[in-house]
Short mmCIF file of C-alpha atoms in Angstrom, two decimals:
data_model
loop_
_atom_site.label_atom_id
_atom_site.label_comp_id
_atom_site.label_asym_id
_atom_site.label_seq_id
_atom_site.Cartn_x
_atom_site.Cartn_y
_atom_site.Cartn_z
CA MET A 136 -8.42 14.30 13.16
CA SER A 137 -8.00 10.48 14.02
CA HIS A 138 -5.29 8.16 12.55
CA PRO A 139 -6.45 5.73 9.77
CA TYR A 140 -6.02 3.10 12.16
CA GLU A 141 -7.88 4.44 15.08
CA PRO A 142 -11.81 4.13 15.54
CA THR A 143 -13.79 6.92 14.26
CA ARG A 144 -16.56 6.53 16.58
CA LYS A 145 -16.81 5.94 20.39
CA PRO A 146 -16.55 2.37 21.61
CA GLY A 147 -19.76 0.89 21.83
CA SER A 148 -21.45 -2.24 23.11
CA TYR A 149 -22.89 -5.05 21.12
CA GLU A 150 -26.42 -5.23 22.36
CA VAL A 151 -29.33 -7.51 21.95
CA GLY A 152 -32.76 -5.88 23.42
CA GLY A 153 -30.63 -3.47 25.38
CA ALA A 154 -28.16 -5.96 26.97
CA ILE A 155 -24.75 -7.05 25.72
CA ASP A 156 -24.84 -10.42 24.15
CA ARG A 157 -22.39 -12.20 26.15
CA ASP A 158 -22.82 -15.34 24.06
CA ALA A 159 -21.54 -13.76 21.06
CA LEU A 160 -18.58 -12.37 22.90
CA LEU A 161 -17.62 -15.77 24.37
CA LYS A 162 -17.78 -17.79 21.25
CA PRO A 163 -14.49 -19.27 20.69
CA ALA A 164 -12.68 -18.22 17.46
CA GLN A 165 -12.33 -20.46 14.44
CA HIS A 166 -9.89 -20.90 11.88
CA THR A 167 -6.95 -19.46 14.04
CA ARG A 168 -4.20 -21.80 13.21
CA GLU A 169 -4.84 -21.77 9.55
CA GLU A 170 -4.76 -17.98 9.33
CA ARG A 171 -2.29 -16.45 6.77
CA ILE A 172 -0.61 -13.29 8.31
CA TYR A 173 -0.14 -10.05 6.53
CA CYS A 174 1.96 -6.89 7.28
CA HIS A 175 -0.27 -3.87 6.30
CA GLU A 176 1.66 -0.68 5.80
CA LEU A 177 0.49 3.09 5.44
CA LEU A 178 3.41 5.01 4.62
CA ASP A 179 3.57 8.92 4.22
CA ILE A 180 5.54 9.34 1.12
CA SER A 181 6.51 12.74 -0.24
CA VAL A 182 4.88 14.31 -3.26
CA LYS A 183 8.10 14.90 -5.00
CA HIS A 184 9.25 11.20 -4.49
CA ARG A 185 6.03 9.31 -4.52
CA ARG A 186 7.04 7.30 -7.87
CA ALA A 187 10.52 6.97 -7.00
CA TYR A 188 9.70 5.58 -3.74
CA LEU A 189 7.23 2.78 -5.22
CA ASP A 190 10.14 2.31 -8.13
CA HIS A 191 12.55 1.51 -5.29
CA PHE A 192 10.55 -0.42 -3.29
CA SER A 193 9.40 -2.37 -6.56
CA HIS A 194 12.93 -3.09 -7.43
CA TRP A 195 14.13 -4.08 -3.97
CA ALA A 196 11.06 -6.57 -3.55
CA ASP A 197 11.84 -8.10 -6.96
CA ALA A 198 15.52 -8.72 -6.11
CA THR A 199 15.13 -10.12 -2.57
CA GLY A 200 11.77 -11.79 -2.86
CA SER A 201 11.41 -11.31 1.05
CA VAL A 202 12.30 -9.51 4.05
CA ALA A 203 12.90 -12.49 6.41
CA GLY A 204 12.84 -15.62 4.29
CA THR A 205 9.29 -16.72 3.91
CA ASN A 206 7.13 -13.82 3.20
CA ARG A 207 6.05 -12.21 -0.23
CA ALA A 208 4.68 -8.87 -1.57
CA PHE A 209 0.97 -9.06 -1.78
CA GLY A 210 0.09 -5.49 -2.56
CA VAL A 211 1.79 -2.51 -3.70
CA TRP A 212 -0.46 0.54 -4.11
CA GLY A 213 -0.68 4.29 -4.00
CA THR A 214 -3.63 6.06 -2.42
CA ILE A 215 -5.91 8.25 -4.73
CA GLY A 216 -5.51 11.57 -2.86
CA MET A 217 -9.06 12.62 -3.62
CA SER A 218 -10.31 9.59 -1.51
CA HIS A 219 -8.04 10.00 1.61
CA ARG A 220 -4.67 10.93 2.73
CA TRP A 221 -1.80 11.89 0.10
CA ALA A 222 0.92 11.09 -0.82
CA GLU A 223 0.60 7.65 0.69
CA GLY A 224 1.87 4.24 -0.19
CA VAL A 225 -0.10 1.24 0.84
CA ILE A 226 1.94 -2.20 0.94
CA MET A 227 0.83 -5.48 2.22
CA TRP A 228 3.21 -8.60 2.83
CA GLU A 229 2.07 -12.14 3.23
CA TRP A 230 3.29 -14.90 5.66
CA PRO A 231 1.82 -18.54 5.50
CA ASN A 232 1.26 -18.45 9.34
CA LYS A 233 2.01 -16.64 12.46
CA ALA A 234 4.54 -18.89 13.63
CA ALA A 235 6.58 -18.35 10.00
CA MET A 236 6.06 -14.43 10.50
CA PHE A 237 7.79 -14.18 14.16
CA ASP A 238 10.47 -16.54 13.22
CA GLY A 239 11.70 -14.19 10.40
CA LEU A 240 11.03 -11.24 12.44
CA ALA A 241 13.39 -12.54 15.23
CA GLY A 242 16.21 -12.59 12.49
CA ALA A 243 15.27 -9.61 10.84
CA TRP A 244 15.48 -7.45 13.98
CA SER A 245 18.68 -9.51 15.53
CA HIS A 246 20.81 -6.22 14.56
CA PHE A 247 19.29 -4.39 17.63
CA HIS A 248 21.47 -6.76 19.78
CA SER A 249 24.58 -6.20 17.69
CA ASP A 250 27.45 -4.14 18.49
CA ASP A 251 28.10 -2.84 14.89
CA GLY A 252 24.40 -2.92 13.68
CA ALA A 253 25.28 -5.80 11.22
CA GLY A 254 22.32 -7.23 9.50
CA ASP A 255 20.05 -3.75 9.62
CA ILE A 256 17.48 -4.41 7.59
CA TRP A 257 17.06 -0.89 6.80
CA ALA A 258 20.13 -0.33 5.32
CA PHE A 259 19.94 -3.48 3.61
CA ALA A 260 16.44 -2.36 1.91
CA TRP A 261 16.86 1.34 1.38
CA GLY A 262 20.53 2.02 1.31
CA GLY A 263 20.55 2.15 -2.38
CA ALA A 264 17.78 4.74 -2.81
CA ALA A 265 18.44 8.40 -4.01
CA GLU A 266 18.36 11.00 -1.32
CA GLY A 267 15.20 11.94 -0.05
CA VAL A 268 13.29 8.96 -1.53
CA THR A 269 12.93 6.88 1.63
CA ASP A 270 12.64 9.66 4.03
CA THR A 271 9.11 8.26 5.11
CA GLN A 272 7.21 7.50 8.09
CA GLY A 273 4.04 5.46 8.58
CA MET A 274 2.32 2.81 10.44
CA ASP A 275 2.16 -0.90 10.25
CA ARG A 276 -0.38 -3.49 11.62
CA LEU A 277 -0.54 -7.07 11.75
CA MET A 278 -3.48 -8.63 10.21
CA CYS A 279 -4.99 -12.42 9.90
CA SER A 280 -7.04 -13.70 6.78
CA THR A 281 -10.36 -15.13 7.09
CA ALA A 282 -11.14 -18.47 6.14
CA TYR A 283 -13.03 -17.39 2.80
CA SER A 284 -10.34 -15.12 1.70
CA PRO A 285 -8.87 -16.38 -1.53
CA THR A 286 -4.85 -17.27 -1.50
CA MET A 287 -2.98 -15.32 -3.96
CA GLU A 288 -2.84 -18.44 -6.18
CA GLU A 289 -6.48 -18.36 -6.28
CA LEU A 290 -6.47 -14.69 -6.94
CA TYR A 291 -4.09 -15.21 -9.87
CA ALA A 292 -5.88 -18.14 -11.52
CA ASN A 293 -9.24 -16.28 -11.35
CA GLY A 294 -7.73 -13.00 -12.95
CA VAL A 295 -8.71 -10.60 -9.85
CA LYS A 296 -7.13 -7.42 -10.47
CA GLY A 297 -8.37 -3.88 -11.34
CA GLU A 298 -7.56 -0.61 -12.56
CA ALA A 299 -8.22 0.46 -8.93
CA TYR A 300 -8.82 -1.25 -5.70
CA LEU A 301 -11.32 -0.20 -2.73
CA HIS A 302 -9.85 -0.49 0.67
CA TYR A 303 -11.68 -0.26 3.78
CA HIS A 304 -10.62 -0.14 7.36
CA ILE A 305 -13.55 -1.82 9.53
CA ASN A 306 -14.35 -0.74 13.21
CA THR A 307 -16.83 -2.76 15.24
CA PRO A 308 -17.81 -2.92 18.84
CA PRO A 309 -15.24 -4.67 20.97
CA GLY A 310 -14.87 -8.30 20.47
CA MET A 311 -17.14 -8.34 17.57
CA ILE A 312 -14.76 -8.26 14.47
CA ASP A 313 -15.25 -11.92 13.78
CA ASP A 314 -18.85 -11.57 13.87
CA HIS A 315 -18.67 -9.03 11.22
CA LEU A 316 -16.28 -10.80 9.03
CA ASN A 317 -18.45 -13.68 9.24
CA HIS A 318 -21.58 -11.54 8.13
CA LEU A 319 -19.19 -10.19 5.53
CA GLU A 320 -18.90 -13.30 3.67
CA HIS A 321 -22.65 -12.96 2.68
CA TYR A 322 -21.97 -9.73 1.17
CA VAL A 323 -19.28 -11.05 -1.16
CA PRO A 324 -21.71 -12.49 -3.76
CA ILE A 325 -23.77 -9.37 -3.55
CA ALA A 326 -20.62 -7.00 -4.13
CA GLU A 327 -19.46 -9.11 -7.01
CA ARG A 328 -22.93 -9.09 -8.69
CA LEU A 329 -22.64 -5.23 -8.46
CA GLY A 330 -19.34 -5.17 -10.28
CA LEU A 331 -16.42 -5.65 -7.66
CA LYS A 332 -14.16 -8.46 -7.22
CA PHE A 333 -13.25 -9.75 -3.73
CA VAL A 334 -9.62 -9.73 -2.73
CA GLY A 335 -9.74 -10.28 0.92
CA SER A 336 -10.90 -9.64 4.68
CA TYR A 337 -8.80 -9.48 7.57
CA ARG A 338 -8.71 -9.33 11.30
CA THR A 339 -6.26 -6.69 12.90
CA LEU A 340 -4.18 -7.92 15.42
CA PHE A 341 -3.37 -6.10 18.73
CA THR A 342 -6.70 -4.66 19.17
CA ASN A 343 -9.63 -5.61 21.20
CA ASP A 344 -10.81 -7.70 18.37
CA ASP A 345 -12.68 -4.67 17.08
CA GLN A 346 -10.78 -3.83 13.83
CA GLY A 347 -10.26 -5.37 10.39
CA LEU A 348 -9.89 -4.65 6.72
CA MET A 349 -11.57 -5.44 3.40
CA ILE A 350 -10.15 -4.85 -0.04
CA TRP A 351 -12.04 -5.24 -3.49
CA ALA A 352 -10.73 -4.84 -6.89
CA LEU A 353 -12.47 -2.33 -9.37
CA PRO A 354 -11.80 -3.97 -12.80
CA LYS A 355 -12.43 -0.46 -14.41
CA PHE A 356 -12.33 2.94 -13.08
CA ALA A 357 -15.71 3.52 -15.13
CA ASP A 358 -17.20 0.64 -12.77
CA TRP A 359 -17.15 2.91 -9.59
CA PRO A 360 -20.10 5.13 -10.19
CA ALA A 361 -22.63 2.31 -10.88
CA TYR A 362 -21.20 0.34 -7.71
CA GLU A 363 -21.47 3.63 -5.77
CA ASP A 364 -25.08 4.18 -6.65
CA ALA A 365 -26.05 0.42 -6.38
CA ARG A 366 -24.75 0.19 -2.81
CA ARG A 367 -27.03 2.77 -1.86
CA THR A 368 -30.24 1.43 -4.13
CA ASP A 369 -29.85 -2.25 -4.39
CA LYS A 370 -32.24 -4.06 -2.22
CA GLU A 371 -29.83 -6.80 -0.92
CA ALA A 372 -27.02 -4.51 -0.53
CA LEU A 373 -29.25 -2.16 1.57
CA GLU A 374 -30.37 -5.13 3.77
CA TRP A 375 -26.89 -6.19 4.21
CA ARG A 376 -25.61 -2.82 5.29
CA ALA A 377 -28.72 -2.21 7.51
CA GLU A 378 -27.84 -5.28 9.40
CA ALA A 379 -24.10 -4.44 9.73
CA ALA A 380 -25.25 -0.79 10.90
CA ALA A 381 -27.35 -2.31 13.55
CA ARG A 382 -24.14 -4.05 14.87
CA GLY A 383 -22.65 -0.69 15.05
CA VAL A 384 -19.97 -1.26 12.26
CA THR A 385 -18.14 1.66 10.76
CA TYR A 386 -15.96 1.84 7.71
CA ASP A 387 -13.03 4.29 6.67
CA GLY A 388 -12.33 3.90 2.90
CA ARG A 389 -9.85 5.01 0.41
CA VAL A 390 -9.12 4.10 -3.17
CA LEU A 391 -6.04 2.62 -4.33
CA VAL A 392 -4.24 2.33 -7.61
CA GLY A 393 -1.65 -0.48 -8.07
CA ALA A 394 2.06 0.25 -8.77
CA LYS A 395 3.32 -1.38 -11.94
CA SER A 396 4.84 -4.15 -9.72
CA ASN A 397 1.76 -4.97 -7.88
CA PRO A 398 1.37 -8.68 -7.77
CA LEU A 399 -2.27 -8.96 -8.55
CA ASP A 400 -1.99 -6.49 -11.59
CA ARG A 401 0.91 -8.48 -12.98
CA GLY A 402 -0.57 -11.96 -12.15
CA HIS A 403 2.35 -13.42 -10.27
CA SER A 404 4.18 -13.14 -6.89
CA VAL A 405 7.85 -12.36 -6.45
CA SER A 406 10.15 -15.55 -6.52
CA MET A 407 12.34 -16.31 -3.75
CA ASP A 408 15.27 -16.85 -5.71
CA HIS A 409 14.17 -14.40 -8.28
CA GLU A 410 17.05 -12.57 -10.12
CA PRO A 411 16.20 -8.93 -11.13
CA ASP A 412 16.75 -8.11 -15.00
CA PRO A 413 19.41 -5.41 -15.25
CA ASN A 414 17.70 -4.19 -18.32
CA GLN A 415 14.28 -3.74 -16.63
CA LYS A 416 12.88 -0.51 -17.26
CA PRO A 417 11.59 1.49 -14.07
CA VAL A 418 8.34 0.51 -12.73
CA GLY A 419 6.15 2.31 -10.18
CA PHE A 420 2.92 4.42 -9.54
#
């Protein structure tokens, strides 16, 4: 079984008339300096402690506001087991740009070079958790936003949230993720007409420009059957999907439900100088 971050098909070539379209591969990337950057985490959490894990994470994120000074929690979700791996947490952090993220990481991991481990972010973040709650493993990937992805403030202002979220890893032929993400922009009005709300699309770093992510809010669980039927019957949706298939694009999807601290669901992000309410009741998934 392949890992969720690994392509589920054999690498292919983007071809036009039987030949590789070198012009498409050699086209300079756009929107590189303005890209917001995200750390996307897939976490294997225990069935026994799945809610306690997200409770602890939520309290810690609210209390600190960030890991390294400029980032903020973008999404805190749990995977619905019938749609993919379980028990699984999905968390996204946002930085304003690549430089801010790497500046922060330099400080966050400086304990590797200290004799006493001072500043170890693991102890800072998880030291207060009950035994077993944070015995997790997982995989993180860094991702950059597309130019048309809404900012968090725009998502809040437009009330974009859902009882569930559709989360799709994207695989393309080598070098073609930007091409597909540009194509995906044309699907946004189609999908929203069919009942979804666009959260964002992202390019995965440290790949051969052949992986990405898209996230949609499902306003009500009851909206999913209609969308699932429509994407396979609606003329515009079928035309868009046929073109994506011709480009060799594949998806690996899962359905997520937000923790009570999920920023989109509560309509605001964590303040950098936020002081947690000691009387706050436990939150979580």
